[in-house]
């Protein structure tokens, strides 16, 4: 595991620890994880993030970020 | 002959079968079965994904979109009103629909709905503009309360989810039909074979929601076709007016002027 530098922060992404650049936006994170083309909803700390806010919202230390996607259901 | 079209929360539908998208042996089998069912409404769900699973979620979504059906997202697996409400809000954002199949379970053994939490969640979701399709028991008082809260559709169980036991309590379901004549009623869960669906439709239910009975058949597409025909037949029979049962036999052939009258002279 590479060591963190002062320009990085820890977040929790889909339940797992993830190190990302400080001030990373939701849009940056989605591009980093290559999920921009998928149908999904972003939830940060239990709050739904509107698509219009992806470029404005920056992740902070300890944020819990989850991505919800469609699955089959009965 | 096709049974008459109907409306669900203002949406006109021809098919009276809602079908689930789970448990099929492969995505292609699911597609074939849903197409064979002629369903216009399919149930779907949502989950937190890992980054590696996002691609598979996207493929599933593309298949669903290709069907062109109305989507009925569910809150499956929720055991409290807050969980179900949160899931419903996420589903609305994800699937861009106000429709929600509201499941709030109270028992993990038989997956029985929790009537109290169901009412609590329904109150809030209806205030937020959701079109709630509650998965409920066949309890008349519960169903009346859900209707009073503004549910135009109720979905009582026929039997516990996935059991295929058919209509365990037809009396209760028939009572719901009689006492809630203006509510759209679907049997959701417990249907095992097409004759179970016919029975519900002949009781006057407006539709059927099922998944396992088709997905776990040896030939899901053929079973989906069988259900489509059965549900249509049951509805046609209800619309045609079923004769009342009698205790005494009544000959169907006229008894006057029989050719053998002379032997009685």
Short mmCIF file of C-alpha atoms in Angstrom, two decimals:
data_model
loop_
_atom_site.label_atom_id
_atom_site.label_comp_id
_atom_site.label_asym_id
_atom_site.label_seq_id
_atom_site.Cartn_x
_atom_site.Cartn_y
_atom_site.Cartn_z
CA UNK A 1 0.00 0.00 0.00
CA UNK A 2 1.46 3.38 -0.98
CA UNK A 3 1.80 6.01 1.73
CA UNK A 4 -0.52 8.99 1.80
CA UNK A 5 0.83 12.46 1.25
CA UNK A 6 -0.53 15.72 2.54
CA UNK A 7 -2.46 16.25 -0.67
CA UNK A 8 -4.54 13.13 -0.10
CA UNK A 9 -7.46 12.17 2.13
CA UNK A 10 -9.17 8.98 3.21
CA UNK A 11 -12.77 8.41 2.25
CA UNK A 12 -15.02 5.35 2.39
CA UNK A 13 -16.23 4.33 -1.04
CA UNK A 14 -18.93 1.65 -1.23
CA UNK A 15 -17.90 0.46 2.21
CA UNK A 16 -14.19 0.23 1.49
CA UNK A 17 -11.37 2.63 2.40
CA UNK A 18 -10.08 4.67 -0.52
CA UNK A 19 -7.34 7.27 -0.73
CA UNK A 20 -8.12 10.16 -3.06
CA UNK A 21 -6.69 13.57 -3.85
CA UNK A 22 -7.69 16.41 -1.55
CA UNK A 23 -10.51 18.58 -2.92
CA UNK A 24 -11.55 15.89 -5.39
CA UNK A 25 -15.03 16.53 -6.76
CA UNK A 26 -17.72 13.90 -7.17
CA UNK A 27 -17.30 14.20 -10.94
CA UNK A 28 -13.53 13.65 -10.61
CA UNK A 29 -14.13 10.57 -8.49
CA UNK A 30 -16.61 9.13 -10.99
CA UNK A 31 -14.16 9.68 -13.82
CA UNK A 32 -11.36 8.15 -11.78
CA UNK A 33 -13.47 5.04 -11.20
CA UNK A 34 -14.72 5.04 -14.80
CA UNK A 35 -18.39 5.04 -13.89
CA UNK A 36 -19.52 8.15 -15.75
CA UNK A 37 -21.39 6.24 -18.42
CA UNK A 38 -23.36 4.06 -16.03
CA UNK A 39 -26.81 4.60 -14.58
CA UNK A 40 -26.35 5.24 -10.90
CA UNK A 41 -27.13 7.46 -7.96
CA UNK A 42 -24.42 8.94 -5.77
CA UNK A 43 -25.02 9.09 -2.03
CA UNK A 44 -22.66 10.95 0.29
CA UNK A 45 -23.14 10.52 4.02
CA UNK A 46 -26.68 9.24 3.43
CA UNK A 47 -27.67 12.23 1.26
CA UNK A 48 -28.54 11.81 -2.42
CA UNK A 49 -26.31 13.98 -4.58
CA UNK A 50 -28.15 15.58 -7.52
CA UNK A 51 -26.39 15.15 -10.86
CA UNK A 52 -26.22 18.92 -11.20
CA UNK A 53 -23.95 19.06 -8.13
CA UNK A 54 -21.33 16.52 -9.21
CA UNK A 55 -18.85 19.18 -10.27
CA UNK A 56 -19.45 21.45 -7.30
CA UNK A 57 -19.32 19.01 -4.37
CA UNK A 58 -15.88 18.14 -3.07
CA UNK A 59 -15.24 15.11 -0.93
CA UNK A 60 -13.92 15.64 2.57
CA UNK A 61 -11.91 13.50 4.93
CA UNK A 62 -13.97 10.56 6.21
CA UNK A 63 -16.88 11.03 3.80
CA UNK A 64 -18.87 7.92 3.03
CA UNK A 65 -19.59 7.83 -0.68
CA UNK A 66 -21.82 5.11 -2.11
CA UNK A 67 -22.93 4.42 -5.65
CA UNK A 68 -26.29 2.73 -6.13
CA UNK A 69 -27.04 0.83 -9.33
CA UNK A 70 -29.96 -1.16 -10.76
CA UNK A 71 -30.20 -4.86 -10.01
CA UNK A 72 -32.84 -7.47 -10.69
CA UNK A 73 -35.78 -7.64 -8.31
CA UNK A 74 -39.07 -9.37 -7.76
CA UNK B 1 -60.31 -12.42 -27.01
CA UNK B 2 -58.42 -10.03 -24.80
CA UNK B 3 -59.71 -8.89 -21.41
CA UNK B 4 -60.42 -5.19 -21.12
CA UNK B 5 -57.54 -2.75 -20.60
CA UNK B 6 -57.11 -1.19 -17.17
CA UNK B 7 -55.40 1.72 -15.49
CA UNK B 8 -52.79 1.76 -12.75
CA UNK B 9 -52.29 5.19 -11.17
CA UNK B 10 -53.59 6.68 -14.41
CA UNK B 11 -51.41 4.58 -16.72
CA UNK B 12 -53.34 2.47 -19.21
CA UNK B 13 -52.21 -1.13 -19.48
CA UNK B 14 -53.34 -4.06 -21.61
CA UNK B 15 -51.47 -6.81 -19.77
CA UNK B 16 -52.56 -7.69 -16.25
CA UNK B 17 -49.32 -9.44 -15.40
CA UNK B 18 -46.48 -7.68 -13.60
CA UNK B 19 -43.31 -9.73 -13.72
CA UNK B 20 -40.06 -9.72 -11.77
CA UNK B 21 -36.55 -9.62 -13.21
CA UNK B 22 -34.82 -11.86 -10.64
CA UNK B 23 -33.78 -15.51 -10.40
CA UNK B 24 -33.56 -16.31 -14.12
CA UNK B 25 -30.78 -18.68 -15.16
CA UNK B 26 -29.37 -16.09 -17.60
CA UNK B 27 -30.07 -12.55 -18.87
CA UNK B 28 -31.26 -13.94 -22.22
CA UNK B 29 -33.72 -16.30 -20.52
CA UNK B 30 -35.02 -13.32 -18.56
CA UNK B 31 -35.52 -11.31 -21.74
CA UNK B 32 -37.28 -14.19 -23.51
CA UNK B 33 -39.55 -14.83 -20.53
CA UNK B 34 -40.53 -11.20 -20.07
CA UNK B 35 -41.30 -10.85 -23.76
CA UNK B 36 -43.36 -14.06 -23.72
CA UNK B 37 -45.29 -12.80 -20.69
CA UNK B 38 -46.41 -9.69 -22.64
CA UNK B 39 -45.99 -7.82 -19.36
CA UNK B 40 -45.81 -4.06 -19.54
CA UNK B 41 -44.62 -3.60 -15.95
CA UNK B 42 -41.46 -5.17 -14.55
CA UNK B 43 -40.10 -5.05 -11.03
CA UNK B 44 -36.53 -4.04 -10.38
CA UNK B 45 -34.34 -3.10 -7.44
CA UNK B 46 -31.14 -1.29 -6.49
CA UNK B 47 -28.08 -2.02 -4.43
CA UNK B 48 -24.80 -0.46 -3.47
CA UNK B 49 -22.29 -1.63 -6.02
CA UNK B 50 -18.58 -2.21 -5.92
CA UNK B 51 -16.54 -0.58 -8.66
CA UNK B 52 -15.92 -3.97 -10.25
CA UNK B 53 -19.63 -4.72 -10.42
CA UNK B 54 -20.64 -1.44 -11.99
CA UNK B 55 -20.11 -2.79 -15.48
CA UNK B 56 -22.44 -5.73 -14.89
CA UNK B 57 -25.05 -3.38 -13.44
CA UNK B 58 -24.83 -1.31 -16.60
CA UNK B 59 -25.34 -4.37 -18.83
CA UNK B 60 -28.38 -5.34 -16.80
CA UNK B 61 -29.75 -1.83 -17.18
CA UNK B 62 -29.28 -1.91 -20.94
CA UNK B 63 -31.29 -5.14 -21.13
CA UNK B 64 -34.05 -3.64 -19.01
CA UNK B 65 -34.18 -0.52 -21.16
CA UNK B 66 -34.45 -2.63 -24.31
CA UNK B 67 -37.73 -4.10 -23.04
CA UNK B 68 -39.45 -0.72 -22.99
CA UNK B 69 -41.60 -1.65 -19.97
CA UNK B 70 -42.82 0.52 -17.12
CA UNK B 71 -40.53 0.09 -14.13
CA UNK B 72 -41.77 -0.74 -10.66
CA UNK B 73 -38.79 -0.45 -8.30
CA UNK B 74 -39.06 -2.29 -4.98
CA UNK B 75 -37.78 -1.77 -1.47
CA UNK B 76 -37.00 -5.47 -1.03
CA UNK B 77 -35.04 -6.44 2.04
CA UNK B 78 -36.09 -3.47 4.17
CA UNK B 79 -37.14 -4.26 7.74
CA UNK B 80 -38.10 -0.78 8.96
CA UNK B 81 -40.00 2.24 7.70
CA UNK B 82 -36.88 4.49 7.62
CA UNK B 83 -34.97 1.91 5.54
CA UNK B 84 -37.85 1.54 3.11
CA UNK B 85 -38.33 5.30 2.80
CA UNK B 86 -34.64 5.83 2.09
CA UNK B 87 -34.65 3.07 -0.50
CA UNK B 88 -37.76 4.50 -2.15
CA UNK B 89 -36.14 7.93 -2.45
CA UNK B 90 -33.04 6.39 -4.01
CA UNK B 91 -35.19 4.37 -6.40
CA UNK B 92 -37.04 7.48 -7.53
CA UNK B 93 -33.76 9.22 -8.26
CA UNK B 94 -32.27 6.18 -10.01
CA UNK B 95 -35.23 5.04 -12.09
CA UNK B 96 -36.97 8.41 -12.54
CA UNK B 97 -40.37 7.11 -11.50
CA UNK B 98 -42.75 7.84 -8.62
CA UNK B 99 -43.92 4.23 -8.60
CA UNK B 100 -42.65 2.18 -5.69
CA UNK B 101 -43.41 -1.38 -4.66
CA UNK B 102 -43.23 -0.83 -0.92
CA UNK B 103 -41.91 -3.84 0.94
CA UNK B 104 -41.33 -3.58 4.67
CA UNK B 105 -40.75 -7.00 6.09
CA UNK B 106 -41.54 -8.00 9.65
CA UNK B 107 -40.34 -11.58 9.78
CA UNK B 108 -37.31 -13.14 8.18
CA UNK B 109 -38.76 -16.67 8.22
CA UNK B 110 -41.80 -16.14 6.03
CA UNK B 111 -40.95 -12.63 4.76
CA UNK B 112 -44.31 -11.42 6.05
CA UNK B 113 -44.89 -7.68 5.67
CA UNK B 114 -44.82 -5.62 8.86
CA UNK B 115 -48.24 -3.93 8.75
CA UNK B 116 -47.38 -1.19 11.22
CA UNK B 117 -44.14 -0.15 9.55
CA UNK B 118 -45.84 -0.43 6.17
CA UNK B 119 -48.50 2.09 7.22
CA UNK B 120 -45.84 4.42 8.68
CA UNK B 121 -43.77 4.34 5.48
CA UNK B 122 -46.82 4.71 3.24
CA UNK B 123 -47.93 7.87 5.07
CA UNK B 124 -44.60 9.58 4.43
CA UNK B 125 -44.08 8.39 0.87
CA UNK B 126 -47.55 9.45 -0.25
CA UNK B 127 -46.92 12.90 1.21
CA UNK B 128 -43.73 13.00 -0.88
CA UNK B 129 -45.68 12.27 -4.05
CA UNK B 130 -44.92 8.59 -4.47
CA UNK B 131 -47.41 6.25 -6.12
CA UNK B 132 -47.25 3.47 -3.57
CA UNK B 133 -47.85 -0.18 -4.43
CA UNK B 134 -47.75 -1.75 -0.96
CA UNK B 135 -46.87 -5.42 -0.65
CA UNK B 136 -49.18 -6.33 2.22
CA UNK B 137 -50.91 -9.18 3.94
CA UNK B 138 -54.56 -9.96 3.18
CA UNK B 139 -55.74 -8.32 6.42
CA UNK B 140 -58.86 -6.28 5.63
CA UNK B 141 -58.27 -3.57 8.25
CA UNK B 142 -54.68 -3.03 7.12
CA UNK B 143 -55.80 -2.78 3.51
CA UNK B 144 -58.53 -0.31 4.42
CA UNK B 145 -55.98 1.87 6.23
CA UNK B 146 -53.60 1.78 3.26
CA UNK B 147 -56.45 2.74 0.95
CA UNK B 148 -57.47 5.55 3.30
CA UNK B 149 -53.91 6.89 3.15
CA UNK B 150 -54.22 7.25 -0.61
CA UNK B 151 -53.01 3.96 -2.09
CA UNK B 152 -54.95 3.36 -5.30
CA UNK B 153 -53.29 -0.05 -5.63
CA UNK B 154 -52.86 -2.78 -3.01
CA UNK B 155 -50.83 -5.94 -3.45
CA UNK B 156 -51.75 -8.56 -0.83
CA UNK B 157 -49.84 -11.80 -0.75
CA UNK B 158 -51.35 -15.07 -1.89
CA UNK B 159 -48.72 -16.93 0.12
CA UNK B 160 -45.19 -16.13 1.35
CA UNK B 161 -42.68 -14.97 -1.27
CA UNK B 162 -41.19 -17.75 -3.34
CA UNK B 163 -43.25 -20.58 -1.84
CA UNK B 164 -45.50 -21.21 -4.83
CA UNK B 165 -48.29 -22.29 -2.51
CA UNK B 166 -51.01 -20.42 -4.37
CA UNK B 167 -53.85 -18.65 -2.59
CA UNK B 168 -53.66 -19.81 1.02
CA UNK B 169 -56.66 -17.74 2.10
CA UNK B 170 -59.05 -17.19 -0.82
CA UNK B 171 -61.77 -16.08 1.62
CA UNK B 172 -59.66 -13.14 2.79
CA UNK B 173 -58.81 -12.15 -0.78
CA UNK B 174 -62.45 -12.38 -1.85
CA UNK B 175 -63.39 -10.23 1.14
CA UNK B 176 -60.88 -7.59 0.06
CA UNK B 177 -62.41 -7.55 -3.41
CA UNK B 178 -65.92 -7.12 -2.01
CA UNK B 179 -65.04 -4.51 0.60
CA UNK B 180 -62.65 -2.44 -1.52
CA UNK B 181 -64.44 -2.33 -4.87
CA UNK B 182 -62.70 0.84 -6.07
CA UNK B 183 -59.14 -0.21 -5.24
CA UNK B 184 -56.92 -1.88 -7.82
CA UNK B 185 -55.91 -5.23 -6.35
CA UNK B 186 -53.04 -7.45 -7.43
CA UNK B 187 -51.98 -10.68 -5.83
CA UNK B 188 -48.26 -10.36 -5.18
CA UNK B 189 -46.24 -13.37 -4.02
CA UNK B 190 -47.02 -17.02 -3.54
CA UNK B 191 -48.35 -17.77 -7.01
CA UNK B 192 -46.96 -21.14 -8.10
CA UNK B 193 -48.86 -22.17 -11.20
CA UNK B 194 -51.20 -20.62 -13.76
CA UNK B 195 -54.32 -22.04 -12.10
CA UNK B 196 -53.44 -20.04 -8.95
CA UNK B 197 -53.46 -16.91 -11.07
CA UNK B 198 -56.76 -17.88 -12.69
CA UNK B 199 -58.29 -18.35 -9.25
CA UNK B 200 -57.22 -14.84 -8.18
CA UNK B 201 -58.47 -13.28 -11.40
CA UNK B 202 -61.81 -15.07 -11.16
CA UNK B 203 -62.18 -13.57 -7.67
CA UNK B 204 -62.03 -10.18 -9.34
CA UNK B 205 -58.42 -9.26 -8.75
CA UNK B 206 -57.15 -6.80 -11.32
CA UNK B 207 -53.74 -8.32 -11.85
CA UNK B 208 -50.95 -10.58 -10.69
CA UNK B 209 -47.36 -9.87 -9.77
CA UNK B 210 -45.04 -12.87 -9.87
CA UNK B 211 -41.44 -13.81 -10.43
CA UNK B 212 -40.31 -17.17 -9.05
CA UNK B 213 -43.02 -19.24 -10.73
CA UNK B 214 -41.73 -18.16 -14.13
CA UNK B 215 -38.02 -17.75 -13.40
CA UNK B 216 -37.69 -21.18 -11.79
CA UNK B 217 -39.76 -23.08 -14.35
CA UNK B 218 -37.87 -25.52 -16.54
CA UNK B 219 -38.82 -23.36 -19.52
CA UNK B 220 -39.40 -19.81 -18.22
CA UNK B 221 -40.57 -18.37 -21.55
CA UNK B 222 -43.16 -21.11 -22.00
CA UNK B 223 -44.35 -20.68 -18.41
CA UNK B 224 -44.57 -16.91 -18.92
CA UNK B 225 -46.82 -17.53 -21.93
CA UNK B 226 -48.92 -19.93 -19.85
CA UNK B 227 -49.38 -17.28 -17.15
CA UNK B 228 -50.27 -14.62 -19.72
CA UNK B 229 -53.01 -16.85 -21.14
CA UNK B 230 -54.23 -17.91 -17.69
CA UNK B 231 -54.47 -14.36 -16.38
CA UNK B 232 -56.34 -13.25 -19.48
CA UNK B 233 -58.70 -16.23 -19.19
CA UNK B 234 -59.36 -15.54 -15.51
CA UNK B 235 -60.11 -11.91 -16.16
CA UNK B 236 -62.38 -12.73 -19.11
CA UNK B 237 -64.28 -15.16 -16.88
CA UNK B 238 -64.71 -12.50 -14.21
CA UNK B 239 -65.91 -9.95 -16.75
CA UNK B 240 -68.26 -12.52 -18.32
CA UNK B 241 -69.92 -13.22 -14.95
CA UNK B 242 -69.42 -16.60 -13.30
CA UNK B 243 -72.55 -18.61 -12.53
CA UNK B 244 -73.46 -19.03 -8.87
CA UNK B 245 -72.78 -22.37 -7.21
CA UNK B 246 -75.86 -24.50 -6.38
CA UNK B 247 -76.38 -27.35 -3.96
CA UNK B 248 -78.84 -29.22 -6.19
CA UNK B 249 -78.34 -30.60 -9.67
CA UNK B 250 -80.18 -28.87 -12.50
CA UNK B 251 -80.38 -30.55 -15.93
CA UNK B 252 -78.96 -28.56 -18.78
CA UNK B 253 -80.99 -30.40 -21.46
CA UNK B 254 -84.75 -29.55 -21.57
CA UNK B 255 -86.87 -32.30 -19.96
CA UNK B 256 -90.17 -31.60 -21.79
CA UNK B 257 -91.23 -33.75 -24.80
CA UNK B 258 -88.53 -36.34 -24.41
CA UNK B 259 -88.76 -39.03 -27.14
CA UNK B 260 -89.20 -41.69 -24.45
CA UNK B 261 -92.31 -40.15 -22.87
CA UNK B 262 -94.49 -43.14 -23.83
CA UNK B 263 -92.95 -45.53 -21.37
CA UNK B 264 -94.32 -43.35 -18.56
CA UNK B 265 -97.89 -43.26 -19.93
#
